[in-house]
Tab-separated table of C-alpha atoms in Angstrom:
chain	number	residue	atom	x	y	z
A	1	MET	CA	94.722	174.000	123.410
A	2	ARG	CA	97.369	173.202	126.029
A	3	ILE	CA	101.224	173.792	125.117
A	4	LEU	CA	103.263	170.956	126.229
A	5	SER	CA	105.258	172.698	128.809
A	6	SER	CA	102.298	172.254	130.676
A	7	VAL	CA	101.978	168.766	130.164
A	8	VAL	CA	105.502	168.874	131.569
A	9	LEU	CA	104.941	170.665	134.314
A	10	ALA	CA	102.053	167.880	134.926
A	11	ALA	CA	104.069	164.780	134.843
A	12	ALA	CA	106.847	166.687	137.183
A	13	ALA	CA	103.842	167.358	139.861
A	14	ALA	CA	102.595	163.854	139.694
A	15	SER	CA	106.196	162.362	140.414
A	16	ALA	CA	106.401	164.517	143.213
A	17	VAL	CA	103.263	163.725	144.636
A	18	LEU	CA	103.833	159.895	144.119
A	19	GLY	CA	107.702	160.113	145.859
A	20	GLN	CA	108.963	157.091	144.838
A	21	GLY	CA	107.314	156.690	141.750
A	22	PRO	CA	103.925	155.212	140.819
A	23	GLN	CA	103.786	151.273	141.901
A	24	LYS	CA	102.173	149.278	138.889
A	25	CYS	CA	99.371	147.073	140.247
A	26	SER	CA	100.312	143.249	140.315
A	27	SER	CA	96.675	142.067	139.134
A	28	LEU	CA	93.882	144.077	137.902
A	29	HIS	CA	89.868	143.018	138.314
A	30	THR	CA	87.808	144.166	135.700
A	31	ARG	CA	84.243	146.454	136.345
A	32	ARG	CA	81.914	144.868	134.193
A	33	SER	CA	78.566	146.492	132.934
A	34	ALA	CA	76.028	145.920	135.066
A	35	HIS	CA	73.362	144.915	132.006
A	36	SER	CA	75.890	141.859	131.653
A	37	LEU	CA	75.537	140.925	135.270
A	38	SER	CA	73.500	137.436	135.852
A	39	THR	CA	70.873	136.899	138.823
A	40	ASP	CA	73.378	135.037	140.684
A	41	GLU	CA	76.233	137.271	140.328
A	42	TRP	CA	73.449	139.919	141.558
A	43	ARG	CA	73.014	137.801	144.460
A	44	LYS	CA	76.586	137.386	145.133
A	45	ILE	CA	76.685	141.257	145.271
A	46	GLY	CA	73.928	141.217	147.841
A	47	ARG	CA	75.552	139.101	150.098
A	48	VAL	CA	78.515	141.066	150.219
A	49	LEU	CA	76.488	144.174	150.646
A	50	ALA	CA	74.531	142.716	153.190
A	51	GLN	CA	77.730	142.291	155.323
A	52	MET	CA	78.490	145.636	154.924
A	53	HIS	CA	75.148	146.985	155.836
A	54	ASP	CA	75.495	144.463	159.307
A	55	SER	CA	78.887	145.521	160.225
A	56	GLY	CA	78.016	149.522	159.398
A	57	GLU	CA	80.622	150.168	156.180
A	58	LEU	CA	77.735	150.952	154.795
A	59	ASP	CA	76.677	154.080	157.220
A	60	ARG	CA	80.773	154.732	157.268
A	61	PHE	CA	80.661	155.665	153.466
A	62	ALA	CA	77.099	157.472	153.765
A	63	GLY	CA	78.548	159.219	156.844
A	64	ALA	CA	81.766	160.407	155.011
A	65	HIS	CA	80.482	161.377	151.741
A	66	GLN	CA	78.045	163.874	153.789
A	67	ALA	CA	80.524	165.490	155.087
A	68	LEU	CA	82.533	166.248	152.784
A	69	PHE	CA	80.006	166.947	150.252
A	70	GLU	CA	80.823	170.911	149.812
A	71	SER	CA	84.660	169.830	149.112
A	72	VAL	CA	84.149	167.084	146.474
A	73	HIS	CA	81.318	168.721	144.456
A	74	GLY	CA	81.363	171.826	142.073
A	75	SER	CA	85.107	171.542	141.632
A	76	THR	CA	87.579	169.285	139.512
A	77	THR	CA	87.840	167.471	142.980
A	78	PHE	CA	84.773	165.582	141.931
A	79	PHE	CA	86.719	163.082	139.651
A	80	PRO	CA	89.455	162.061	141.654
A	81	PHE	CA	87.518	162.180	144.987
A	82	HIS	CA	84.992	159.722	143.717
A	83	ARG	CA	87.472	157.332	141.966
A	84	LYS	CA	89.277	156.925	145.439
A	85	PHE	CA	85.869	156.849	147.203
A	86	VAL	CA	84.507	153.936	145.338
A	87	GLN	CA	87.771	152.184	145.173
A	88	GLU	CA	87.712	152.335	149.325
A	89	PHE	CA	84.398	151.041	148.932
A	90	GLU	CA	85.085	148.111	146.237
A	91	ASP	CA	88.119	146.928	148.298
A	92	VAL	CA	85.860	146.418	151.546
A	93	GLY	CA	84.081	144.242	149.447
A	94	ARG	CA	86.785	142.098	148.243
A	95	ARG	CA	88.165	141.837	152.086
A	96	ILE	CA	84.916	140.221	152.211
A	97	ASP	CA	84.956	138.322	148.824
A	98	GLY	CA	87.750	138.321	147.174
A	99	THR	CA	85.832	138.073	143.767
A	100	PHE	CA	83.664	141.454	144.591
A	101	PHE	CA	83.454	144.264	141.895
A	102	VAL	CA	81.499	147.293	141.723
A	103	PRO	CA	79.690	146.885	138.212
A	104	TYR	CA	78.962	150.298	136.432
A	105	TRP	CA	75.727	151.407	135.432
A	106	ASP	CA	75.798	152.792	132.515
A	107	SER	CA	72.428	154.795	132.253
A	108	THR	CA	72.876	156.065	128.663
A	109	ARG	CA	71.242	152.527	128.064
A	110	ASP	CA	68.426	153.585	129.910
A	111	TYR	CA	68.072	156.935	129.277
A	112	ARG	CA	64.716	156.812	128.088
A	113	ASP	CA	62.407	155.360	129.773
A	114	PRO	CA	64.481	154.997	132.926
A	115	ALA	CA	62.333	153.131	135.052
A	116	ARG	CA	62.043	150.311	132.922
A	117	SER	CA	66.006	149.555	133.128
A	118	PRO	CA	66.536	146.109	133.951
A	119	ILE	CA	69.007	147.605	136.985
A	120	LEU	CA	65.672	148.298	138.668
A	121	ARG	CA	63.734	144.907	138.921
A	122	ASN	CA	63.025	142.902	141.795
A	123	THR	CA	66.308	140.834	141.236
A	124	THR	CA	68.871	143.703	140.936
A	125	LEU	CA	68.729	147.385	142.375
A	126	GLY	CA	64.910	147.170	143.109
A	127	GLY	CA	62.224	149.488	141.561
A	128	ASN	CA	60.319	152.639	143.161
A	129	GLY	CA	59.743	152.579	146.748
A	130	GLN	CA	56.359	152.037	148.427
A	131	GLY	CA	54.126	153.854	150.762
A	132	PRO	CA	54.399	157.840	151.954
A	133	ASP	CA	57.635	157.344	153.133
A	134	GLY	CA	59.245	155.624	149.480
A	135	CYS	CA	60.570	152.671	151.607
A	136	LEU	CA	62.229	150.261	148.932
A	137	GLN	CA	60.558	146.952	149.427
A	138	ASP	CA	61.969	144.934	146.555
A	139	GLY	CA	65.832	144.191	145.073
A	140	ILE	CA	68.961	143.668	147.052
A	141	GLN	CA	68.250	146.195	149.294
A	142	GLY	CA	64.645	145.855	149.454
A	143	GLY	CA	63.361	146.715	153.242
A	144	TRP	CA	66.743	147.791	154.717
A	145	THR	CA	66.921	149.862	157.776
A	146	MET	CA	69.770	152.538	157.218
A	147	GLY	CA	71.417	153.609	160.058
A	148	PHE	CA	72.757	157.025	158.433
A	149	PRO	CA	72.134	159.765	159.338
A	150	GLY	CA	69.620	158.007	161.643
A	151	ASP	CA	67.363	155.187	161.673
A	152	HIS	CA	65.349	154.767	158.440
A	153	CYS	CA	64.449	152.602	155.875
A	154	LEU	CA	66.144	153.026	152.513
A	155	ARG	CA	63.705	155.521	150.484
A	156	ARG	CA	63.737	155.412	146.447
A	157	GLN	CA	61.147	157.983	145.340
A	158	PHE	CA	61.128	158.677	141.112
A	159	ASP	CA	61.492	161.979	139.955
A	160	ASP	CA	57.736	161.491	137.966
A	161	GLY	CA	55.982	159.349	140.194
A	162	SER	CA	55.551	155.746	139.046
A	163	ALA	CA	58.069	157.038	135.801
A	164	ILE	CA	61.576	158.502	135.982
A	165	GLU	CA	62.104	161.712	133.727
A	166	PRO	CA	64.233	161.299	130.486
A	167	TRP	CA	68.393	161.304	131.515
A	168	VAL	CA	71.502	162.011	129.096
A	169	PRO	CA	71.817	160.265	125.675
A	170	ALA	CA	74.715	158.857	124.372
A	171	GLU	CA	75.504	160.671	122.157
A	172	VAL	CA	75.815	164.102	123.888
A	173	ILE	CA	78.455	162.064	126.303
A	174	SER	CA	80.016	161.315	123.177
A	175	SER	CA	80.032	164.617	122.310
A	176	TYR	CA	81.615	166.034	125.455
A	177	ILE	CA	84.433	163.263	125.228
A	178	GLN	CA	85.299	164.297	122.254
A	179	SER	CA	85.073	168.234	122.213
A	180	ASP	CA	85.864	168.978	125.689
A	181	ASP	CA	89.579	170.265	125.664
A	182	ALA	CA	89.920	170.762	129.604
A	183	ILE	CA	89.173	168.595	132.590
A	184	ALA	CA	87.089	171.724	133.955
A	185	GLN	CA	85.044	171.873	131.153
A	186	PHE	CA	84.207	167.973	130.964
A	187	ARG	CA	83.577	167.975	134.449
A	188	GLU	CA	80.989	170.786	134.701
A	189	HIS	CA	79.076	169.137	131.416
A	190	ILE	CA	79.056	165.133	133.533
A	191	GLU	CA	78.149	166.577	136.879
A	192	TYR	CA	75.854	169.322	136.108
A	193	GLY	CA	73.966	166.342	133.440
A	194	ILE	CA	74.549	162.836	134.026
A	195	HIS	CA	75.480	162.597	137.327
A	196	GLY	CA	72.441	164.870	138.406
A	197	ALA	CA	70.029	163.702	136.536
A	198	VAL	CA	70.485	160.089	137.558
A	199	HIS	CA	70.579	160.721	141.515
A	200	LEU	CA	67.508	163.062	140.995
A	201	GLY	CA	65.704	160.073	138.818
A	202	LEU	CA	65.850	157.681	141.626
A	203	GLY	CA	64.934	160.311	144.057
A	204	GLY	CA	64.768	159.140	148.068
A	205	ASP	CA	68.209	158.894	149.531
A	206	ALA	CA	70.003	158.865	146.071
A	207	ALA	CA	69.165	162.672	146.210
A	208	THR	CA	70.598	163.212	149.396
A	209	ARG	CA	73.811	164.046	150.903
A	210	PHE	CA	74.256	160.814	152.246
A	211	ALA	CA	73.279	158.913	148.649
A	212	PRO	CA	75.892	155.840	149.534
A	213	ASN	CA	72.979	154.405	151.505
A	214	ASP	CA	71.893	152.800	147.767
A	215	PHE	CA	73.957	150.796	146.168
A	216	PHE	CA	73.336	152.478	142.912
A	217	PHE	CA	75.422	155.621	143.922
A	218	PHE	CA	78.625	153.390	143.850
A	219	MET	CA	77.629	151.839	140.448
A	220	HIS	CA	76.863	155.139	139.196
A	221	HIS	CA	79.887	156.716	140.113
A	222	ALA	CA	81.595	153.893	138.515
A	223	ASN	CA	79.962	154.711	135.310
A	224	ILE	CA	81.218	158.483	135.584
A	225	ASP	CA	84.676	157.256	136.495
A	226	ARG	CA	84.351	154.853	133.251
A	227	LEU	CA	83.534	158.225	131.375
A	228	TRP	CA	86.418	160.298	132.678
A	229	TRP	CA	88.845	157.436	132.024
A	230	LEU	CA	87.628	157.289	128.395
A	231	TRP	CA	88.030	161.266	128.104
A	232	GLN	CA	91.782	160.878	129.662
A	233	ASN	CA	92.383	158.619	126.744
A	234	THR	CA	91.050	160.976	124.312
A	235	HIS	CA	92.970	164.317	125.725
A	236	ARG	CA	95.857	164.167	127.583
A	237	MET	CA	95.826	161.713	130.571
A	238	MET	CA	97.461	164.020	133.402
A	239	ASP	CA	95.222	167.360	132.567
A	240	TYR	CA	93.968	168.806	136.151
A	241	ASN	CA	92.916	172.332	136.193
A	242	GLY	CA	90.140	174.599	136.663
A	243	PRO	CA	88.541	174.998	140.750
A	244	GLY	CA	90.126	172.648	143.063
A	245	THR	CA	89.371	172.466	147.025
A	246	ASN	CA	91.916	175.371	147.991
A	247	GLY	CA	92.087	177.587	144.776
A	248	GLU	CA	93.369	176.283	141.343
A	249	ALA	CA	93.246	172.787	140.863
A	250	SER	CA	96.721	170.945	141.379
A	251	LEU	CA	97.642	166.934	141.184
A	252	ASP	CA	99.810	168.032	144.943
A	253	ASP	CA	96.133	168.180	146.273
A	254	VAL	CA	94.951	166.103	149.087
A	255	ILE	CA	92.373	164.510	148.280
A	256	PRO	CA	89.400	165.416	151.140
A	257	HIS	CA	88.908	162.853	153.405
A	258	THR	CA	87.496	162.324	157.136
A	259	ASP	CA	88.959	160.573	159.972
A	260	ASN	CA	87.065	157.341	159.974
A	261	MET	CA	87.291	157.439	155.976
A	262	ASP	CA	91.469	158.425	155.948
A	263	PHE	CA	93.072	158.616	152.468
A	264	GLY	CA	96.147	159.349	154.084
A	265	ASP	CA	98.116	161.573	152.359
A	266	ALA	CA	96.787	160.555	148.846
A	267	ARG	CA	96.847	163.166	146.205
A	268	ALA	CA	94.978	163.942	143.377
A	269	GLY	CA	97.979	163.122	140.894
A	270	SER	CA	98.197	159.610	142.420
A	271	VAL	CA	94.913	158.405	141.226
A	272	MET	CA	94.852	159.848	137.684
A	273	VAL	CA	95.806	156.560	135.984
A	274	LEU	CA	94.082	153.346	136.166
A	275	GLY	CA	96.567	150.072	136.982
A	276	PHE	CA	98.969	152.069	139.101
A	277	ASN	CA	98.819	153.198	143.218
A	278	ARG	CA	95.940	150.911	144.116
A	279	MET	CA	93.718	151.849	141.163
A	280	CYS	CA	93.395	148.254	140.795
A	281	PHE	CA	90.741	147.876	138.079
A	282	ALA	CA	90.055	148.264	134.619
A	283	TYR	CA	86.343	148.857	132.961
A	284	ASP	CA	85.123	145.902	129.882
A	285	SER	CA	84.084	148.700	127.336
A	286	ALA	CA	86.924	151.358	127.969
A	287	PRO	CA	91.002	151.193	127.199
A	288	ALA	CA	92.967	148.536	129.108
A	289	PRO	CA	95.425	150.655	131.953
A	290	PRO	CA	98.558	151.803	130.202
A	291	ALA	CA	101.937	149.217	130.269
A	292	GLN	CA	103.782	152.114	131.725
A	293	TYR	CA	102.996	155.315	133.390
A	294	PRO	CA	102.603	158.114	131.279
A	295	GLY	CA	105.154	160.792	131.185
A	296	ALA	CA	105.350	164.024	129.489
A	297	ASN	CA	104.070	162.548	126.262
A	298	SER	CA	101.003	161.007	127.315
A	299	ASP	CA	99.723	160.516	123.722
A	300	ASP	CA	101.416	156.864	123.245
A	301	HIS	CA	99.499	155.220	125.787
A	302	ARG	CA	95.826	156.008	123.793
A	303	MET	CA	93.872	152.987	122.581
A	304	ILE	CA	90.624	152.958	120.465
A	305	HIS	CA	87.929	150.293	120.565
A	306	ASP	CA	87.793	149.933	116.621
A	307	ALA	CA	91.095	148.930	114.934
A	308	ARG	CA	90.074	150.445	112.067
A	309	LEU	CA	90.022	153.909	113.089
A	310	PRO	CA	92.718	156.189	112.685
A	311	ALA	CA	92.072	158.010	116.106
A	312	PRO	CA	90.416	157.359	119.417
A	313	VAL	CA	87.037	157.884	118.669
A	314	PHE	CA	84.647	156.929	122.172
A	315	SER	CA	81.124	156.693	122.777
A	316	GLY	CA	79.354	157.725	125.637
A	317	SER	CA	77.532	154.383	125.369
A	318	SER	CA	78.947	150.750	126.806
A	319	ASP	CA	76.692	149.161	124.137
A	320	THR	CA	78.907	147.412	121.975
A	321	ALA	CA	76.134	146.374	118.828
A	322	GLY	CA	75.474	150.235	118.593
A	323	LEU	CA	78.611	152.307	119.148
A	324	GLY	CA	79.704	151.289	115.749
A	325	LEU	CA	76.614	152.335	114.243
A	326	GLU	CA	76.552	155.944	116.235
A	327	ILE	CA	80.206	156.292	114.510
A	328	MET	CA	79.056	155.938	111.499
A	329	ARG	CA	76.005	157.772	111.305
A	330	ILE	CA	77.012	160.718	113.171
A	331	ARG	CA	79.965	160.598	110.348
A	332	ARG	CA	77.601	160.396	107.800
A	333	ALA	CA	75.495	163.678	109.423
A	334	LEU	CA	78.374	165.610	109.262
A	335	ALA	CA	78.132	165.354	105.660
A	336	GLY	CA	75.014	167.993	105.732
A	337	SER	CA	75.605	169.691	108.787
A	338	ALA	CA	79.031	171.632	109.389
A	339	ALA	CA	77.697	173.164	113.012
A	340	LEU	CA	78.142	169.060	113.949
A	341	LYS	CA	82.203	168.994	113.142
A	342	ASP	CA	82.811	171.290	116.293
A	343	ASP	CA	80.303	168.845	118.485
A	344	PHE	CA	82.043	165.665	117.181
A	345	PRO	CA	85.713	166.565	116.149
A	346	GLY	CA	86.763	163.466	116.578
A	347	VAL	CA	84.488	161.703	114.218
A	348	ALA	CA	84.772	165.094	111.467
A	349	ALA	CA	88.891	164.109	111.473
A	350	LEU	CA	88.606	159.903	110.680
A	351	GLY	CA	88.934	161.208	107.176
A	352	ALA	CA	88.797	158.144	104.731
A	353	ALA	CA	89.748	155.741	107.078
A	354	ARG	CA	89.749	152.306	105.599
A	355	GLY	CA	86.216	150.373	105.736
A	356	ILE	CA	84.443	153.080	107.103
A	357	ASP	CA	83.202	154.678	103.903
A	358	ALA	CA	81.403	151.273	102.914
A	359	ASP	CA	80.336	150.765	106.156
A	360	VAL	CA	78.539	154.179	105.716
A	361	ASP	CA	76.571	153.689	102.781
A	362	ALA	CA	75.717	150.246	103.741
A	363	ASP	CA	73.946	151.372	106.636
A	364	ALA	CA	72.727	154.207	104.806
A	365	CYS	CA	69.546	152.297	103.866
A	366	THR	CA	68.931	150.407	107.130
A	367	CYS	CA	68.860	154.179	108.078
A	368	GLN	CA	66.179	154.992	105.375
A	369	GLU	CA	64.162	151.889	106.023
A	370	ARG	CA	63.639	152.490	110.024
A	371	ARG	CA	61.561	154.376	111.671
A	372	ALA	CA	63.534	157.432	112.903
A	373	LYS	CA	64.346	157.401	117.316
A	374	ARG	CA	64.493	160.941	117.651
A	375	LEU	CA	66.755	161.758	120.759
A	376	VAL	CA	64.680	163.126	123.856
A	377	TYR	CA	66.123	166.134	125.989
A	378	PRO	CA	67.286	165.453	129.590
A	379	ALA	CA	65.375	166.521	132.467
A	380	PRO	CA	66.746	169.896	133.947
A	381	MET	CA	67.967	169.545	137.636
A	382	SER	CA	65.906	170.896	140.182
A	383	GLU	CA	66.110	173.865	142.199
A	384	MET	CA	66.689	171.803	145.462
A	385	TRP	CA	69.539	170.131	143.843
A	386	ILE	CA	71.481	172.886	142.397
A	387	ARG	CA	70.834	175.016	146.224
A	388	MET	CA	72.187	171.630	147.867
A	389	HIS	CA	75.544	171.669	145.677
A	390	GLY	CA	75.824	175.656	145.948
A	391	PHE	CA	75.713	175.631	142.114
A	392	ASP	CA	75.838	178.428	139.851
A	393	ARG	CA	72.250	178.705	138.422
A	394	ALA	CA	72.866	180.606	135.150
A	395	ARG	CA	76.147	177.533	134.346
A	396	VAL	CA	73.703	174.914	135.542
A	397	ASP	CA	70.889	175.948	132.838
A	398	GLY	CA	73.410	176.725	130.300
A	399	VAL	CA	74.717	173.113	130.277
A	400	HIS	CA	71.199	171.921	129.838
A	401	ARG	CA	70.235	174.589	127.339
A	402	GLU	CA	73.604	173.284	125.132
A	403	ALA	CA	72.456	169.912	125.422
A	404	CYS	CA	69.256	170.497	124.326
A	405	GLU	CA	70.534	172.658	121.473
A	406	LEU	CA	72.577	169.401	120.528
A	407	ILE	CA	70.092	167.043	120.314
A	408	ASP	CA	68.148	169.625	118.007
A	409	ARG	CA	71.493	169.293	115.654
A	410	LEU	CA	71.408	165.851	115.789
A	411	ASN	CA	67.224	165.330	115.281
A	412	ASN	CA	67.565	167.805	112.434
A	413	SER	CA	70.293	166.019	110.851
A	414	THR	CA	70.458	162.483	109.063
A	415	TYR	CA	71.257	160.872	112.443
A	416	VAL	CA	69.242	157.847	113.840
A	417	SER	CA	70.073	157.106	117.181
A	418	PRO	CA	70.954	153.433	117.498
A	419	TYR	CA	70.062	153.187	121.115
């Protein structure tokens, strides 16, 4: 647990980084769940992407990501860099169409059988690639030839032939959001888990250093950013620690950039808070940006998704129909499993909140009548992926093992997943 002085120092550093002080956005646009988009909205996205492809913008983003690869993975820099990177991409799209936004792909909604996701249909991102090279033939980028790192078809090669191995369930992400006290710990859990799983599951260009060739990259990283924002609203928003680009992470760290992807003097501290400093977006399933820039006491801007809950408890899922049931069922499971209290401290701290107990009791009958949906293990990271990133094999394996052990604890309790 961090002492208040560290938060004061963080806030002071952020103020220094921002020079004249944080600039509040005059307007915000909302990044919506990809699962909520209509066919017409997907067509609009496709038209914007086609213009970005023809103008060489997709090549520019893919090239920048490859050039910066070592600098922006395996450290806390992972979060602020990708928040800035997706925002820059979105700004290019909005110059083409002022209504454009990057939808987030909440992959936990598809984790059991990702290949059957509605996001991978011929009217959306398209499915598996075809032929020996795995060339993508359908979806909004179907049939495209990419220019970086050299002319080639946009490739998509699922990691299990015509199927995709399971990803990370929402409940595991929920536990990370609630129980990880430090951003460095949360970054490892996300980067070594859900982040890599989706990249590897889709394969092809998605599993390379030039993954931004595939629009999935921006949707996936918008979701990673949404999860970070949920974590920030659960813990202290200005927390920034662990390994950085050069030594210990600092809010004063310059966000890595290239000559053709120039972020200027943008520092990590400048992207920490949505609604300020060009981070002019919000998420439809996460807290709205704060009305005022958080200072030393960053608790006052916390939001909760259910007015009955006395403290912020967020789910890894954006499925509004399921997240309430998730919290209620975990709360019931805690009564019979002391170990789960450490996994879900936010739920454990709810106490006898008004209205919750009655809902839990009423839902118990429903759970008993339903066939239990046992959670399934996520696929482990491949050796290729670990080497490409220079990750510590033992730590990556440890994160996977911990996720599987949490799944075992949930499956051995009364918990029944609503997802």
